[in-house]
PDB file of C-alpha atoms in Angstrom:
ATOM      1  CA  UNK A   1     119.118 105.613 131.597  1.00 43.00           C
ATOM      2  CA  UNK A   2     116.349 102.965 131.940  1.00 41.00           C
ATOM      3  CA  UNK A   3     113.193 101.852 130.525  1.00 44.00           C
ATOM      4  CA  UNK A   4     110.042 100.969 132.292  1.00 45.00           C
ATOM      5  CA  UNK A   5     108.546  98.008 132.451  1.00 41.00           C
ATOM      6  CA  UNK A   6     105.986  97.082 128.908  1.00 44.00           C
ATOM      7  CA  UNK A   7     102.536  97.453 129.985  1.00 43.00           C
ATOM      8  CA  UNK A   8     100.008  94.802 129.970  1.00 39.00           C
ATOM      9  CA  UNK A   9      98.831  95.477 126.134  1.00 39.00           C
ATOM     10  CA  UNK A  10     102.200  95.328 124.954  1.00 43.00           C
ATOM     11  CA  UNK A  11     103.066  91.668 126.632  1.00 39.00           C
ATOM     12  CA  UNK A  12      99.485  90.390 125.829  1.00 42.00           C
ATOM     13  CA  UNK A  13     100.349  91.003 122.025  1.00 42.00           C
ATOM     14  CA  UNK A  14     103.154  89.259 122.701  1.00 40.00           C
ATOM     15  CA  UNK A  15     105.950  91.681 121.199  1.00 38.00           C
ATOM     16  CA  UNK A  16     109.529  91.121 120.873  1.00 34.00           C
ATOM     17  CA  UNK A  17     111.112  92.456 124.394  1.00 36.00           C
ATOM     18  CA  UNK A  18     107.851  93.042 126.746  1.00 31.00           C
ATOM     19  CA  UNK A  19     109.754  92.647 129.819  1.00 31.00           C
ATOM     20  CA  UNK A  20     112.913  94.176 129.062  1.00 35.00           C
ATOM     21  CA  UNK A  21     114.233  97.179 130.884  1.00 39.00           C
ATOM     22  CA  UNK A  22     117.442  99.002 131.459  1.00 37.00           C
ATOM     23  CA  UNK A  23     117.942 100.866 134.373  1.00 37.00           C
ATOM     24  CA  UNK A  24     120.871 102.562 135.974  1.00 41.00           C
ATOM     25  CA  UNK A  25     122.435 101.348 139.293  1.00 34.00           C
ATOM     26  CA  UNK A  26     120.734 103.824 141.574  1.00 37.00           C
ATOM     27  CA  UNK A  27     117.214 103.744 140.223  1.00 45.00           C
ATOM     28  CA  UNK A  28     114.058 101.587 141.368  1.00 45.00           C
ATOM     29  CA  UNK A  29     111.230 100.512 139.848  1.00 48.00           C
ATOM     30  CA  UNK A  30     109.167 102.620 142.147  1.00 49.00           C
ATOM     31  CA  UNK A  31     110.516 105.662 140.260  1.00 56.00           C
ATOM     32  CA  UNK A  32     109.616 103.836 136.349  1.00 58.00           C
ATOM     33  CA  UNK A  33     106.743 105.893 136.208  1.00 67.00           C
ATOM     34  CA  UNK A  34     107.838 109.426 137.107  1.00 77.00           C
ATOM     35  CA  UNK A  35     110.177 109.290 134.963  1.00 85.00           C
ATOM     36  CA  UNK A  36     109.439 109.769 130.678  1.00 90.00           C
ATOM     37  CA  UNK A  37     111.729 108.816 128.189  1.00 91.00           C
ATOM     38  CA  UNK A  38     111.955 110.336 124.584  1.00 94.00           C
ATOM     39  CA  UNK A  39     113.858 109.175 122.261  1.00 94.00           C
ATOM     40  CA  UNK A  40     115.308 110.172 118.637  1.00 95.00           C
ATOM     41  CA  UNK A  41     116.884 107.312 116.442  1.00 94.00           C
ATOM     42  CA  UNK A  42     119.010 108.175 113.229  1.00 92.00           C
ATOM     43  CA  UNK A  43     121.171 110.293 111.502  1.00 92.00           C
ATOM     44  CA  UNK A  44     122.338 113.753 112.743  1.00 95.00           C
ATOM     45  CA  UNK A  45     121.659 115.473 109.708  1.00 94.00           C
ATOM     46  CA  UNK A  46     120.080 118.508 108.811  1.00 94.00           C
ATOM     47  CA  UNK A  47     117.288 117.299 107.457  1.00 93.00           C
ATOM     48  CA  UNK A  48     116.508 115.388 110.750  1.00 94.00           C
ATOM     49  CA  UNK A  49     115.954 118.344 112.864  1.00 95.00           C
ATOM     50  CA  UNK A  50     118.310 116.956 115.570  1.00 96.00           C
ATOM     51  CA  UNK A  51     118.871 121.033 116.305  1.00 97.00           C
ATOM     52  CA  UNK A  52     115.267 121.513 117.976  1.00 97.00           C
ATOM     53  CA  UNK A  53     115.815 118.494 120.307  1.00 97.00           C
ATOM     54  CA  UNK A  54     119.328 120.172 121.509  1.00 97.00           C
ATOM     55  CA  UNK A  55     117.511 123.841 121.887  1.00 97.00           C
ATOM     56  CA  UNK A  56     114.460 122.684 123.604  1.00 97.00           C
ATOM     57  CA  UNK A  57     116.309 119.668 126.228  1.00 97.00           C
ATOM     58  CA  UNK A  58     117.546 122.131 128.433  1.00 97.00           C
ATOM     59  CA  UNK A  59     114.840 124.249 129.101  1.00 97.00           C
ATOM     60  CA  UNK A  60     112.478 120.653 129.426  1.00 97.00           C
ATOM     61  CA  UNK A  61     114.780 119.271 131.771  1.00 96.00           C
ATOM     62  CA  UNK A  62     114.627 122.396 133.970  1.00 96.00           C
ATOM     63  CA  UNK A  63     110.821 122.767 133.389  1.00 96.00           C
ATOM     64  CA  UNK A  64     109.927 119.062 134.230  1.00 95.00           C
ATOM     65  CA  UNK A  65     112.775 119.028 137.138  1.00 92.00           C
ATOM     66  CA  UNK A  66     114.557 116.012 135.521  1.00 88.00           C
ATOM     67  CA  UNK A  67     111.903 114.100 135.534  1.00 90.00           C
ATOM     68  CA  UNK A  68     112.339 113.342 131.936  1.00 91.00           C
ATOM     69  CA  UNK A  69     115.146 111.441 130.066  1.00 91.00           C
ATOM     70  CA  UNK A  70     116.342 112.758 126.401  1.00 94.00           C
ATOM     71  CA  UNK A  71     118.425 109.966 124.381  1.00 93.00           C
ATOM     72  CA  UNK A  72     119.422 110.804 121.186  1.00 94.00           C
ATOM     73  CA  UNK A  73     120.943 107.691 119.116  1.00 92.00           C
ATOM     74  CA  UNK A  74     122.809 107.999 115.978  1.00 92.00           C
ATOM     75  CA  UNK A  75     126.385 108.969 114.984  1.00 93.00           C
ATOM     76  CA  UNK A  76     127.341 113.246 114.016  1.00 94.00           C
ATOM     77  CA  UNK A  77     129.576 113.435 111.072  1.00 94.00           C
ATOM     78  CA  UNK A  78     131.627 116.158 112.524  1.00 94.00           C
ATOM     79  CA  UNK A  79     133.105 117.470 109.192  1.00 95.00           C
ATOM     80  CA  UNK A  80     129.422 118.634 108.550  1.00 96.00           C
ATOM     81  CA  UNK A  81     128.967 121.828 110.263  1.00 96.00           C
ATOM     82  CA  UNK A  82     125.272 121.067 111.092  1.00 96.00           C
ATOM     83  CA  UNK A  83     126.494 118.022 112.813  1.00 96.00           C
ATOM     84  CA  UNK A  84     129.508 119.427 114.639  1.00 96.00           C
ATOM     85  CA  UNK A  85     127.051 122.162 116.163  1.00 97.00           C
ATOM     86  CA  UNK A  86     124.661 119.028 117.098  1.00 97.00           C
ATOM     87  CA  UNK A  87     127.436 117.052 118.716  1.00 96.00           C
ATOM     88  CA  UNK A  88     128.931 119.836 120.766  1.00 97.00           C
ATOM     89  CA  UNK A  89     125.533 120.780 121.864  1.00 96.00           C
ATOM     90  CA  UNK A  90     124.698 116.928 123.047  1.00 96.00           C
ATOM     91  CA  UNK A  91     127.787 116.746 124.190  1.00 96.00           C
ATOM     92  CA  UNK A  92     127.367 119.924 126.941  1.00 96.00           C
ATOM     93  CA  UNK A  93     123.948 118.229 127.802  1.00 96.00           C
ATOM     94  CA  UNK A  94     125.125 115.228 128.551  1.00 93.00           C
ATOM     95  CA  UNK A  95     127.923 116.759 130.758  1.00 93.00           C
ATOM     96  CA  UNK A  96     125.045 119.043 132.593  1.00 95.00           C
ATOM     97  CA  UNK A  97     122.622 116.558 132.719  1.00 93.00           C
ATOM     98  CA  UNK A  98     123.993 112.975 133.106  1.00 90.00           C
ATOM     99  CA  UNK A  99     120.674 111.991 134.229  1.00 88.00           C
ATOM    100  CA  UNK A 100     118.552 113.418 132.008  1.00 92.00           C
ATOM    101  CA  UNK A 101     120.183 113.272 128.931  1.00 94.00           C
ATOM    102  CA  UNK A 102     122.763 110.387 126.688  1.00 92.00           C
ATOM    103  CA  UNK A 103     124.048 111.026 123.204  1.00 92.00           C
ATOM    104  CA  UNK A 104     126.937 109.419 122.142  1.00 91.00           C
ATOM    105  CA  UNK A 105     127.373 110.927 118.441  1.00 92.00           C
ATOM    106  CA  UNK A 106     131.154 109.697 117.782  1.00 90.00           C
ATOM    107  CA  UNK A 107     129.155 105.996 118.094  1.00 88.00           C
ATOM    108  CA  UNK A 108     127.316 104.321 115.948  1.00 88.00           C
ATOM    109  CA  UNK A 109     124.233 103.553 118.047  1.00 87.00           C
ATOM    110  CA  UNK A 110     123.501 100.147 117.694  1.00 83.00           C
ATOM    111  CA  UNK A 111     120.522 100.107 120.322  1.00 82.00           C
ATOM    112  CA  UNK A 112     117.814 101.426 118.248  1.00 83.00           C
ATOM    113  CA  UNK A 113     115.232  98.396 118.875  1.00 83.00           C
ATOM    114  CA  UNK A 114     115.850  98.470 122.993  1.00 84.00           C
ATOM    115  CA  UNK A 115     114.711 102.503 122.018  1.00 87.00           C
ATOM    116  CA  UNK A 116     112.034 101.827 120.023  1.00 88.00           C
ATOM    117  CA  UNK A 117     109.986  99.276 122.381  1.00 84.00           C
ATOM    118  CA  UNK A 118     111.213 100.849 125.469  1.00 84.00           C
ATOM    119  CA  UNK A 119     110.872 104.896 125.127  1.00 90.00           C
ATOM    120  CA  UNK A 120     107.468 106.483 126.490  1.00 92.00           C
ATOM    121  CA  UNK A 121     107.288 109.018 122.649  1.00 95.00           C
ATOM    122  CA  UNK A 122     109.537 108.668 119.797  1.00 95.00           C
ATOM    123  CA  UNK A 123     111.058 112.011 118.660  1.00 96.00           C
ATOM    124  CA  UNK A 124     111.042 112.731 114.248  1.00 93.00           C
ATOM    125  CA  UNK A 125     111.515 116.748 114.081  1.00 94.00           C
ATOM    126  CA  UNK A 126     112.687 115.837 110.870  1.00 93.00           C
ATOM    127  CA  UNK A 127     112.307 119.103 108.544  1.00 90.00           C
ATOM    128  CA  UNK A 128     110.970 116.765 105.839  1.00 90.00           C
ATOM    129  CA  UNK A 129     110.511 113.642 105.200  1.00 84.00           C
ATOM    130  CA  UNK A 130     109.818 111.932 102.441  1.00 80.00           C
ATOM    131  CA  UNK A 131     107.999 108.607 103.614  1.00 76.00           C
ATOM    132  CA  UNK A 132     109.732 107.755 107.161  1.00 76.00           C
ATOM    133  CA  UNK A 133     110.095 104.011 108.435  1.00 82.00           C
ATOM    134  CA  UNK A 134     111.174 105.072 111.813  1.00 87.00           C
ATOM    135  CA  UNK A 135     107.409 106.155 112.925  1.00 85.00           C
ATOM    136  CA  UNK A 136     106.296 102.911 112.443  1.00 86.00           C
ATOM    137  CA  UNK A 137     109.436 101.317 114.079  1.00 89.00           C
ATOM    138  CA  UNK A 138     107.944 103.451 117.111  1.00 92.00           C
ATOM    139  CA  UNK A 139     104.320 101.958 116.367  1.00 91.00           C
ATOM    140  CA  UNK A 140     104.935  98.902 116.385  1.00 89.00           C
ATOM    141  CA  UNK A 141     106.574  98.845 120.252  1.00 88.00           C
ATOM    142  CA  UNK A 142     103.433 100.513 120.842  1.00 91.00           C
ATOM    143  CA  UNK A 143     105.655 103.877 121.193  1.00 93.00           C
ATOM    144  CA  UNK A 144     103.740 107.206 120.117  1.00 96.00           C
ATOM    145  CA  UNK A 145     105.939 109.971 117.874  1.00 96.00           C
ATOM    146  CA  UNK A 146     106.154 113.686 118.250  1.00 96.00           C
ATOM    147  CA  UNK A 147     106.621 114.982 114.726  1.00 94.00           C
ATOM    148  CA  UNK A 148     107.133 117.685 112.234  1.00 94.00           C
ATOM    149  CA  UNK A 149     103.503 117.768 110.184  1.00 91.00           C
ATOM    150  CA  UNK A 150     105.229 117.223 106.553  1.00 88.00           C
ATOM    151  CA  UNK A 151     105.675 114.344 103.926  1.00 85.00           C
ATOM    152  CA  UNK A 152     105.567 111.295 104.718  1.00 83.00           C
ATOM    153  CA  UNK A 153     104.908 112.158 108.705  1.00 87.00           C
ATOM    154  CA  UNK A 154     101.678 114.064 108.420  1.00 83.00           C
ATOM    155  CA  UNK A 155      99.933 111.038 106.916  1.00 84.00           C
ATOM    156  CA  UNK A 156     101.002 108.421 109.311  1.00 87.00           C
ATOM    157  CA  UNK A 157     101.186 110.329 112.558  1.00 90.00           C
ATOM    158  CA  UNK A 158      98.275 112.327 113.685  1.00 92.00           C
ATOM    159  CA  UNK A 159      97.429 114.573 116.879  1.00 95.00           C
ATOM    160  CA  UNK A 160      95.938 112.856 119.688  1.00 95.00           C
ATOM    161  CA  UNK A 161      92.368 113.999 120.344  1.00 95.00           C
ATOM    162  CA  UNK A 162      91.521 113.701 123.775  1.00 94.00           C
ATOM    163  CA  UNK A 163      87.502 114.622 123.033  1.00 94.00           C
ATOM    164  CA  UNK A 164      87.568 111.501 120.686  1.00 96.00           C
ATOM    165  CA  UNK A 165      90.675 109.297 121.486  1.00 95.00           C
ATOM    166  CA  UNK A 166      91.779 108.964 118.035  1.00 95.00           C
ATOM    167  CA  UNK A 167      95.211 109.528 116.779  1.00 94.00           C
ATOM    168  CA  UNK A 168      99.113 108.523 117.314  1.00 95.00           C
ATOM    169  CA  UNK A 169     101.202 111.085 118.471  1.00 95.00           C
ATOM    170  CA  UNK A 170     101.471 114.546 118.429  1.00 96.00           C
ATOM    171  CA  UNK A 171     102.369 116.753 115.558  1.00 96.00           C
ATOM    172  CA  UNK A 172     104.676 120.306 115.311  1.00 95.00           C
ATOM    173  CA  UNK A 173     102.826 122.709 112.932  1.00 94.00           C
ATOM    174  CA  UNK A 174     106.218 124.815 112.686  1.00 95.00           C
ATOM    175  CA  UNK A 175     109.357 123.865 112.510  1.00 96.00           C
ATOM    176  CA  UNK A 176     111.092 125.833 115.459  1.00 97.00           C
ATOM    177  CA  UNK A 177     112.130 125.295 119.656  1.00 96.00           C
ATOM    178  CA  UNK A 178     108.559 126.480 120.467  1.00 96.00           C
ATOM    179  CA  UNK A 179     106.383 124.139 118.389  1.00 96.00           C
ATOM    180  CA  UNK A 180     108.862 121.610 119.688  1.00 97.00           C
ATOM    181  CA  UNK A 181     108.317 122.135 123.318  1.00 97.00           C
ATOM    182  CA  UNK A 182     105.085 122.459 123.205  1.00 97.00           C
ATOM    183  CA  UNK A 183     104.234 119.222 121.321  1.00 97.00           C
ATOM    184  CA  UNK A 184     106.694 118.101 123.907  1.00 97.00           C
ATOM    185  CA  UNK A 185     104.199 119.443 126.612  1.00 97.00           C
ATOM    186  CA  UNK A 186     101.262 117.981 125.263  1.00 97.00           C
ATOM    187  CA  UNK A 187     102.795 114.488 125.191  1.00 97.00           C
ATOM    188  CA  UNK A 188     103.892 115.063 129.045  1.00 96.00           C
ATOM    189  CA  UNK A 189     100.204 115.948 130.047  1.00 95.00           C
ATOM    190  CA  UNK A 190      98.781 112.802 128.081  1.00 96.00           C
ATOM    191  CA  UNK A 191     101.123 110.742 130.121  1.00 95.00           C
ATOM    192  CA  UNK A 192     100.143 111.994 133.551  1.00 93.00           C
ATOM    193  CA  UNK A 193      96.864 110.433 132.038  1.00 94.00           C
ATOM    194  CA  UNK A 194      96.549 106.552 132.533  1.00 92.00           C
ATOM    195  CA  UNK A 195      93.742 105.858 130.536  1.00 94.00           C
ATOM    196  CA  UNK A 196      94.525 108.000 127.848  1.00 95.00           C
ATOM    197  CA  UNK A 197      97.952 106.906 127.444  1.00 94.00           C
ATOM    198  CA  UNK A 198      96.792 103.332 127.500  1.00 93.00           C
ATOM    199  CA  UNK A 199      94.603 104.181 124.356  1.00 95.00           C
ATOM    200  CA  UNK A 200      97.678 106.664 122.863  1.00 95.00           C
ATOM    201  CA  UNK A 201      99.738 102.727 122.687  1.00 94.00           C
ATOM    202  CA  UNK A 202      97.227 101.077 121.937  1.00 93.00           C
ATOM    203  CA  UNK A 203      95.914 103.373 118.772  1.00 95.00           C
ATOM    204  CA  UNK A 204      99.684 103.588 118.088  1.00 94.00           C
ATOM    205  CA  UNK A 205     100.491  99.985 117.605  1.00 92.00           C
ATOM    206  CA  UNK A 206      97.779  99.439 115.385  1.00 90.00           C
ATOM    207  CA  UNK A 207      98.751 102.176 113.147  1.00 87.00           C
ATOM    208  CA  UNK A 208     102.024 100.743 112.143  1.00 85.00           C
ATOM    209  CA  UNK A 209     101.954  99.938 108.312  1.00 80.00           C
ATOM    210  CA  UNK A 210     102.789  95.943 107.763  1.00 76.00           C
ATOM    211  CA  UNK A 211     105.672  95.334 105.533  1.00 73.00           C
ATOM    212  CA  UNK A 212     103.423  93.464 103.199  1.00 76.00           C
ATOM    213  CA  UNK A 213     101.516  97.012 101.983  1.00 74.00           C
ATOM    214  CA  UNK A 214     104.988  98.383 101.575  1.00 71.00           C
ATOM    215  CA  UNK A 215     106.622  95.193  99.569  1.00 78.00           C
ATOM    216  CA  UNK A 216     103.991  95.442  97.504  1.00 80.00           C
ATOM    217  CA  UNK A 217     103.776  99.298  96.556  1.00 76.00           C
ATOM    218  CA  UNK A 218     107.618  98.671  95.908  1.00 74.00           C
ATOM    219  CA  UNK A 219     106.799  96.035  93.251  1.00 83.00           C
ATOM    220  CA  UNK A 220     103.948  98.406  91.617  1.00 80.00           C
ATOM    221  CA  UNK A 221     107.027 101.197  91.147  1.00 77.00           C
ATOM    222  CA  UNK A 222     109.464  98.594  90.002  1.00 78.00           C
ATOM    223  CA  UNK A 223     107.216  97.403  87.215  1.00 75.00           C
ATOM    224  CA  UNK A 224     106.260 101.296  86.260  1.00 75.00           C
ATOM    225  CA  UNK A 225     110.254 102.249  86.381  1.00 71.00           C
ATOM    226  CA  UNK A 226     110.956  99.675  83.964  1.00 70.00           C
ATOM    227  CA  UNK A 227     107.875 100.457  81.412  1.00 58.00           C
ATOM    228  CA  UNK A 228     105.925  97.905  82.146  1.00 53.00           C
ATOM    229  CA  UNK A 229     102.661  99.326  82.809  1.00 50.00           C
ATOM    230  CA  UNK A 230     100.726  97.288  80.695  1.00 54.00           C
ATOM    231  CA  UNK A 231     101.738  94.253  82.986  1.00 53.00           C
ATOM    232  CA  UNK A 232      99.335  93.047  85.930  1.00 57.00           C
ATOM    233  CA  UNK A 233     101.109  91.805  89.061  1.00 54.00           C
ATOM    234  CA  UNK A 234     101.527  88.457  89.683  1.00 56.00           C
ATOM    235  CA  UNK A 235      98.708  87.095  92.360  1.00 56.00           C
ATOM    236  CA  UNK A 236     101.109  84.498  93.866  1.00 50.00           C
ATOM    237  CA  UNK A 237     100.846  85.702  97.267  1.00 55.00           C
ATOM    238  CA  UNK A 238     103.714  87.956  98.593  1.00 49.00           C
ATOM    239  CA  UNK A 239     106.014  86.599 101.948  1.00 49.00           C
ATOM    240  CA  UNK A 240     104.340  88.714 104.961  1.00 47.00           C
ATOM    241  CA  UNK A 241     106.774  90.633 106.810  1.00 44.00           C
ATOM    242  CA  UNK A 242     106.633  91.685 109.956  1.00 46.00           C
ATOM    243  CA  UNK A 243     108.654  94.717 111.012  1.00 46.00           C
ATOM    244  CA  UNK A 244     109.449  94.455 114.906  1.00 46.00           C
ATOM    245  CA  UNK A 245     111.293  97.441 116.161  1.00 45.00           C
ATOM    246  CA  UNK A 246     113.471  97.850 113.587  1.00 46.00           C
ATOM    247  CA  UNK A 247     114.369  94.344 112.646  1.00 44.00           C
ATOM    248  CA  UNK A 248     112.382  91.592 109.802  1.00 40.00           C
ATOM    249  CA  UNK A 249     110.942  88.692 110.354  1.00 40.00           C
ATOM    250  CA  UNK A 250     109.563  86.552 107.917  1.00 35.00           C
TER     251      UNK A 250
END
């Protein structure tokens, strides 16, 4: 598996890996762009809708003539039957495709930031969800996500609209192999797209939610949990942080 090249935007805003790339022995950079990865990152658990990633791959691969790489990242706990069924399937992909698909789910996967700046669309089919974090560990890489419209995920990722240019990603309105493919398809005809890829990043990245909104909605809920309502909060001001792909910087 490799990773193209970050664009232009990406290095100009200066983010944390804008150069890096992994590659495989036989490819060159002539075939980066040809090639799309998508990426999921996180448990393989029901609730993550890993199962609509293993039924659709196949049938992608074979549509798009391997010009598309599937990586699925996160460790199966096999003594769950949903993610025995996941691993077995991943595990036949894999074995097919070798080229076009890499899921190692007796690993922990320990690459998730290399994923989340270097993937072309991040993959949540999760079946709910009720914030998400991983969206916005997409966003801010500048990485669109293909998602499930519930929760947490239909008010942070939104359908691109190509007649206006607004919006994130693009959203599944059911929760099944066709709405997953097809999403799937409309991300893969964006692409082909320069210009309107270029603004899907760009709209992308600024949509991710700063850590600072999110430390400080955490403090409002602390001081309600705890009965203090009649409280203000404190107007020191809070430490920014600044969530790049997955890790914290102050």
């Amino acid at each position: 598996f490799f990773f193209k090249q970050k664009t232009a935007y990406e290095m100009q805003r200066g983010l944390v890996g804008s150069e890096m790339c992994i590659r495989d022995r036989v490819s060159t950079q002539s075939t980066w762009d040809t090639i799309l990865v998508f990426a999921f990152v996180g448990r393989i658990v029901a609730q993550k809708g890993v199962n609509l990633i293993c039924e659709a791959a196949e049938h992608l691969i074979n549509k798009y003539n391997g010009k598309i790489q599937i990586i699925v990242g996160g460790p199966a706990n096999r003594r769950d039957p949903y993610a025995a069924s996941c691993a077995v399937s991943m595990e036949y992909l894999a074995g097919k495709y070798p080229k076009s698909f890499w899921a190692a789910p007796n690993d922990f996967f320990l690459d998730g930031s290399i994923v989340n700046l270097g993937a072309d669309f991040g993959m949540m089919p999760s079946a709910f969800e009720p914030g998400g974090i991983v969206q916005h560990e997409f966003f801010v890489g500048g990485t669109p996500v293909i998602a499930f419209k519930t929760g947490g995920l239909k008010d942070s990722v939104f359908e691109f609209q190509w007649d206006t240019n607004e919006g994130n990603g693009f959203l599944l309105d059911a929760h099944n192999r066709g709405a997953f493919i097809y999403a799937v398809e409309r991300a893969y005809g964006t692409y082909l797209d320069k210009q309107k890829y270029k603004i899907l990043r760009e709209n992308s990245f600024k949509s991710t939610m700063d850590g600072a909104k999110v430390t400080r909605e955490w403090c409002k809920e602390f001081y309600r949990s705890v009965s203090y309502t009649h409280l203000t909060l404190p107007t020191i001001p809070l430490v920014q942080i600044s969530v790049v792909a997955g890790s914290a910087k102050k």
